[in-house]
Short mmCIF file of C-alpha atoms in Angstrom, two decimals:
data_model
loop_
_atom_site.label_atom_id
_atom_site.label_comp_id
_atom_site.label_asym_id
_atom_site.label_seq_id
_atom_site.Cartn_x
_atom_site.Cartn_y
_atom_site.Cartn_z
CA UNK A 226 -8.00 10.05 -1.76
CA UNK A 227 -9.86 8.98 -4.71
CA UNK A 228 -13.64 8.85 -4.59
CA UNK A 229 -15.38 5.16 -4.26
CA UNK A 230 -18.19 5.55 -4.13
CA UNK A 231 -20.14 2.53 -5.53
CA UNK A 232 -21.43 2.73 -9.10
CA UNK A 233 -25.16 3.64 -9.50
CA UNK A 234 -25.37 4.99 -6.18
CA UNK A 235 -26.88 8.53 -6.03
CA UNK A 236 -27.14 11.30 -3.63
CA UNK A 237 -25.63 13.69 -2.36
CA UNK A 238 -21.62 14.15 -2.72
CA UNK A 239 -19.78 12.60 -0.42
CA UNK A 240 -18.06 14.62 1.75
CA UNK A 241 -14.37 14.42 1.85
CA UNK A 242 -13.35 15.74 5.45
CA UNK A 243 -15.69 12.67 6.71
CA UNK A 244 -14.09 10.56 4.27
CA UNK A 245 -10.87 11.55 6.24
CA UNK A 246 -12.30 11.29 9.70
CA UNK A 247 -13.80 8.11 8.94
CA UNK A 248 -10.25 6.13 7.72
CA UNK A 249 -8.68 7.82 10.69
CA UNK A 250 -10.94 6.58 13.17
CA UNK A 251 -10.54 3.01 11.71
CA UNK A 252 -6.89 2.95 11.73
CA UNK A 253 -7.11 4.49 15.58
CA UNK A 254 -9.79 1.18 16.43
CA UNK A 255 -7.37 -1.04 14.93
CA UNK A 256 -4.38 -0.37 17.29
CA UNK A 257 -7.17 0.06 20.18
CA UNK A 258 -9.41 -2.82 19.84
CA UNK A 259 -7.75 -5.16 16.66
CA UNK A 260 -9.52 -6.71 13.84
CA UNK A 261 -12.03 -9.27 16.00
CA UNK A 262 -13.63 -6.03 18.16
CA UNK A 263 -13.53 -3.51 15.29
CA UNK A 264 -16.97 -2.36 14.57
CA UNK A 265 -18.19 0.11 12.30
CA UNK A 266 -20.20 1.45 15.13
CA UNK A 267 -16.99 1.99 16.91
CA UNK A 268 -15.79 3.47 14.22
CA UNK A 269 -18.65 6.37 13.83
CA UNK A 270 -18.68 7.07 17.03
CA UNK A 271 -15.13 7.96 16.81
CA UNK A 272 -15.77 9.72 13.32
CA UNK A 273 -18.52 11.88 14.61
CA UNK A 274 -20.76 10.75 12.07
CA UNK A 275 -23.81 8.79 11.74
CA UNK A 276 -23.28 4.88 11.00
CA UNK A 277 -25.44 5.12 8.30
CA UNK A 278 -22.74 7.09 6.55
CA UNK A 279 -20.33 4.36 6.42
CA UNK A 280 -23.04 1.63 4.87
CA UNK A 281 -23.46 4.13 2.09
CA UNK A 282 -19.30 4.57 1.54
CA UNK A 283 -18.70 0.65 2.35
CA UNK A 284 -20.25 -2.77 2.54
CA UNK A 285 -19.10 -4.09 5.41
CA UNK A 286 -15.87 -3.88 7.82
CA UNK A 287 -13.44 -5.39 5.48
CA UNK A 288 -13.71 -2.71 2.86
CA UNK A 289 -13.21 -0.22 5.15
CA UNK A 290 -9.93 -1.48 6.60
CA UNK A 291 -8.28 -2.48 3.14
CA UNK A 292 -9.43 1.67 2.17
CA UNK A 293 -7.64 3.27 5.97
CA UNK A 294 -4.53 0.85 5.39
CA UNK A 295 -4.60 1.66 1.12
CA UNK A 296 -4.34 5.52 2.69
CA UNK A 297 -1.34 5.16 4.22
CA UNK A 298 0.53 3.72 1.36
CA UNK A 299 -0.82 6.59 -0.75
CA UNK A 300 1.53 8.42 0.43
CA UNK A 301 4.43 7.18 -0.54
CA UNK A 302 6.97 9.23 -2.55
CA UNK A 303 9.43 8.97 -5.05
CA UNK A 304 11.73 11.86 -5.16
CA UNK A 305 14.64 12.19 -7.40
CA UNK A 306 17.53 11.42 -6.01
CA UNK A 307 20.18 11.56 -9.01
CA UNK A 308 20.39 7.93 -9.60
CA UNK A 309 18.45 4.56 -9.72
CA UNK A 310 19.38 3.01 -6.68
CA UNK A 311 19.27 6.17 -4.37
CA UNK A 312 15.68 6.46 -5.48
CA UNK A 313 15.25 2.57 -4.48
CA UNK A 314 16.71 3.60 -0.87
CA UNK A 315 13.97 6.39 -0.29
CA UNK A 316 11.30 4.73 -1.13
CA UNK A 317 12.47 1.33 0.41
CA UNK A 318 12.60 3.40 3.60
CA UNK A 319 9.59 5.50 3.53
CA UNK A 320 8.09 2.05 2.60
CA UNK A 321 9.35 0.98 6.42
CA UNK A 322 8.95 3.67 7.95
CA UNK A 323 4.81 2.98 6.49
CA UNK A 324 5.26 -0.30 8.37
CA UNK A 325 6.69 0.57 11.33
CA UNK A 326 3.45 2.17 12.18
CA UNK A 327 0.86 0.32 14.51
CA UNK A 328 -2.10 1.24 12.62
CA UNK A 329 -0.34 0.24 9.12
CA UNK A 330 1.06 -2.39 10.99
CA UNK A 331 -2.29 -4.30 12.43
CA UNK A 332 -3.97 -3.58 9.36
CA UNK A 333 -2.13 -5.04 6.73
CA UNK A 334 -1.50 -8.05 8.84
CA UNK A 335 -5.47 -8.45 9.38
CA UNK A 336 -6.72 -7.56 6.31
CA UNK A 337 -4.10 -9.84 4.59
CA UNK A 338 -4.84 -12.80 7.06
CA UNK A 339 -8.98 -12.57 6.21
CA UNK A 340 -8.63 -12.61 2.79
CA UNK A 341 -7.14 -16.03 2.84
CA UNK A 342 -10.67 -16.67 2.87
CA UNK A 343 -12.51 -14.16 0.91
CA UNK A 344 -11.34 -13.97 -2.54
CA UNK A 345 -13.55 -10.53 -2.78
CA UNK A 346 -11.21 -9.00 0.05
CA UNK A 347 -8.29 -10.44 -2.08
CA UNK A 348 -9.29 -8.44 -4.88
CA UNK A 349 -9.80 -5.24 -3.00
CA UNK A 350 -6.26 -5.61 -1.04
CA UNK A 351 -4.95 -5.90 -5.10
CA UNK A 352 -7.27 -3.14 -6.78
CA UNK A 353 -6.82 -0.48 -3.93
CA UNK A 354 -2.83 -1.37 -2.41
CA UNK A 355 -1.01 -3.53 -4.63
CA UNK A 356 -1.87 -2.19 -8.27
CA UNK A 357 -1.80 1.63 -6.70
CA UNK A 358 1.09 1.18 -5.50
CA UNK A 359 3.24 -0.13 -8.97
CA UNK A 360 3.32 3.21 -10.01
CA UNK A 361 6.23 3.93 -8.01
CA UNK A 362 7.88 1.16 -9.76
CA UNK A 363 6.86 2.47 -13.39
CA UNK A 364 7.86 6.18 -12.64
CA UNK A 365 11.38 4.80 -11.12
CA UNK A 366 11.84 2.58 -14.30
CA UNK A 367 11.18 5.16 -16.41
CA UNK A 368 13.36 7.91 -14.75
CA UNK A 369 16.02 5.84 -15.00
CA UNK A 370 15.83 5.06 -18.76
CA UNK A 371 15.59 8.66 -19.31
CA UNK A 372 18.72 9.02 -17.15
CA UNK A 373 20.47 6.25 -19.31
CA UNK A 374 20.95 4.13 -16.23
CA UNK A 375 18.29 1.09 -17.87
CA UNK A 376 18.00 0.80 -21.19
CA UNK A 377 14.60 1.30 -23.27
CA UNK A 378 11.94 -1.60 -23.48
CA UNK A 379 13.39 -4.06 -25.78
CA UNK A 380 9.75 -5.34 -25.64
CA UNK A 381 7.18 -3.04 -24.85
CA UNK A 382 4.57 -6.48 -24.15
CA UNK A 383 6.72 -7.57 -21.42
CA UNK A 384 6.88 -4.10 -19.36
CA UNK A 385 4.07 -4.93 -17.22
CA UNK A 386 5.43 -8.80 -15.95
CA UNK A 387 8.60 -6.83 -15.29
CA UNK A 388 6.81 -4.27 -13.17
CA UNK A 389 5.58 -6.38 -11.72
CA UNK A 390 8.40 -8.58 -10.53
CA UNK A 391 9.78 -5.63 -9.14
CA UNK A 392 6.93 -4.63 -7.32
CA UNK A 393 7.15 -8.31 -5.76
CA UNK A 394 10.72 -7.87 -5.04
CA UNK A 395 10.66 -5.11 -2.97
CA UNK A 396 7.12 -5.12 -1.57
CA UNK A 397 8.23 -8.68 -0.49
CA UNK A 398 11.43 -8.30 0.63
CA UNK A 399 10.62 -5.18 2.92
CA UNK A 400 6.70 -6.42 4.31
CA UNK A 401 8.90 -10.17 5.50
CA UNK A 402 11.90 -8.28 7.04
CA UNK A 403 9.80 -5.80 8.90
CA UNK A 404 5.86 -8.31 9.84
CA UNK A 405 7.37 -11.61 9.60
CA UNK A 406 11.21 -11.68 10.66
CA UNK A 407 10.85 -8.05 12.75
CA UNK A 408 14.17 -7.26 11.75
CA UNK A 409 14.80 -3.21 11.34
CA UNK A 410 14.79 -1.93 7.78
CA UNK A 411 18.30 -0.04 8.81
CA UNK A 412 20.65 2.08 6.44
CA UNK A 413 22.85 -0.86 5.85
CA UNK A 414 20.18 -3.09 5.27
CA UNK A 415 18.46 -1.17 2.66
CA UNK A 416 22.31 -0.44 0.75
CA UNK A 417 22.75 -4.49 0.52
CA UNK A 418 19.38 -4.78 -0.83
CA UNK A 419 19.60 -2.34 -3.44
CA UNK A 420 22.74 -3.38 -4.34
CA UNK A 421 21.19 -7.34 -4.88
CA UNK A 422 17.88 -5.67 -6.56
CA UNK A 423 20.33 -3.55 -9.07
CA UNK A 424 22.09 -6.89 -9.94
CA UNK A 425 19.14 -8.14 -10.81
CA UNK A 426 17.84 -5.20 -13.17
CA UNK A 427 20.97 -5.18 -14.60
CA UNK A 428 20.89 -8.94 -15.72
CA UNK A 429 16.72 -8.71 -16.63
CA UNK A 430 17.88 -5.91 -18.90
CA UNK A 431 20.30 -8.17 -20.64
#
């Protein structure tokens, strides 16, 4: 996990095992007690630490749960699988299998519900999951030029919108099906909707 601490903040290092211990314990309050009786004293009592140590490493509960839910997405994957769309499949289900968890699960959805209202939490949610996160997209894209299965940027100023319309496409496609329509991200499921998202490469290439 990358270090945040706040700019011009000094001290001594932070410690990453209570880093660890600390995200943990949030994601564990969040299937326990949900977003309205989360508390960051909760949460250092659960951490072992002092909840000092959280004001210094966040501002308020928000942070925090955009940072334990950001975690979990961190470790997503992208092996190579020998061709475009079997690398879409893996990650597409590693992506539900993220979701399918109750701590990923109530976090997103609460995190994503508050900052309706708090354009500062809609930031975060976009700095620390969303724009993460589009470098799977980027290192699939560019495997599969290198493979010969996409063909080179045509124009190297429009890579980014094109990242990220694909980041939209899938992030969008697989967050509805699994929070909103609680449908299962299956084998079959995931084939169809590589086989539409491949259409669609294939034609934005064009």
């Amino acid at each position: 996990m990358e270090n945040r601490t706040p700019a011009g903040r000094t001290g001594r290092p932070r410690s990453a095992a209570a880093d660890a211990a600390i995200l943990a314990a949030t994601r564990e309050a969040l299937v326990e007690l949900g977003w309205s009786k989360l508390t960051l004293g909760d949460v250092a009592t659960r951490a072992g630490v002092a909840k000092t140590t959280l004001y210094r490493r966040w501002a308020g509960k928000n942070e925090l749960v955009v940072d334990a839910v950001a975690e979990l997405f961190d470790e997503l994957q992208l092996p190579d699988r020998g061709t475009l769309a079997a690398d879409i499949e893996g990650v597409v289900l590693q992506f539900s299998a993220i979701l399918a968890r109750p701590e990923a699960r109530s976090g997103l959805m609460s995190v994503v519900a508050e900052s309706t209202r708090d354009d500062a939490l809609r930031e975060r949610i976009r700095c620390s999951i969303v724009e993460r996160q589009k470098r799977l997209v980027m290192e699939g894209r560019a495997r599969a030029q290198q493979r010969g299965e996409l063909p080179p940027e045509a124009n190297p100023g429009q890579a980014s919108s094109t990242v990220d319309l694909i980041f939209d496409m899938v992030a969008g496609a697989v967050i509805h099906r699994t929070l909103v329509s609680a449908q299962p991200v299956d084998a079959t499921w995931v084939q169809r909707f590589t086989t539409v998202l491949m259409g669609g490469l294939a034609a934005a290439e064009d």
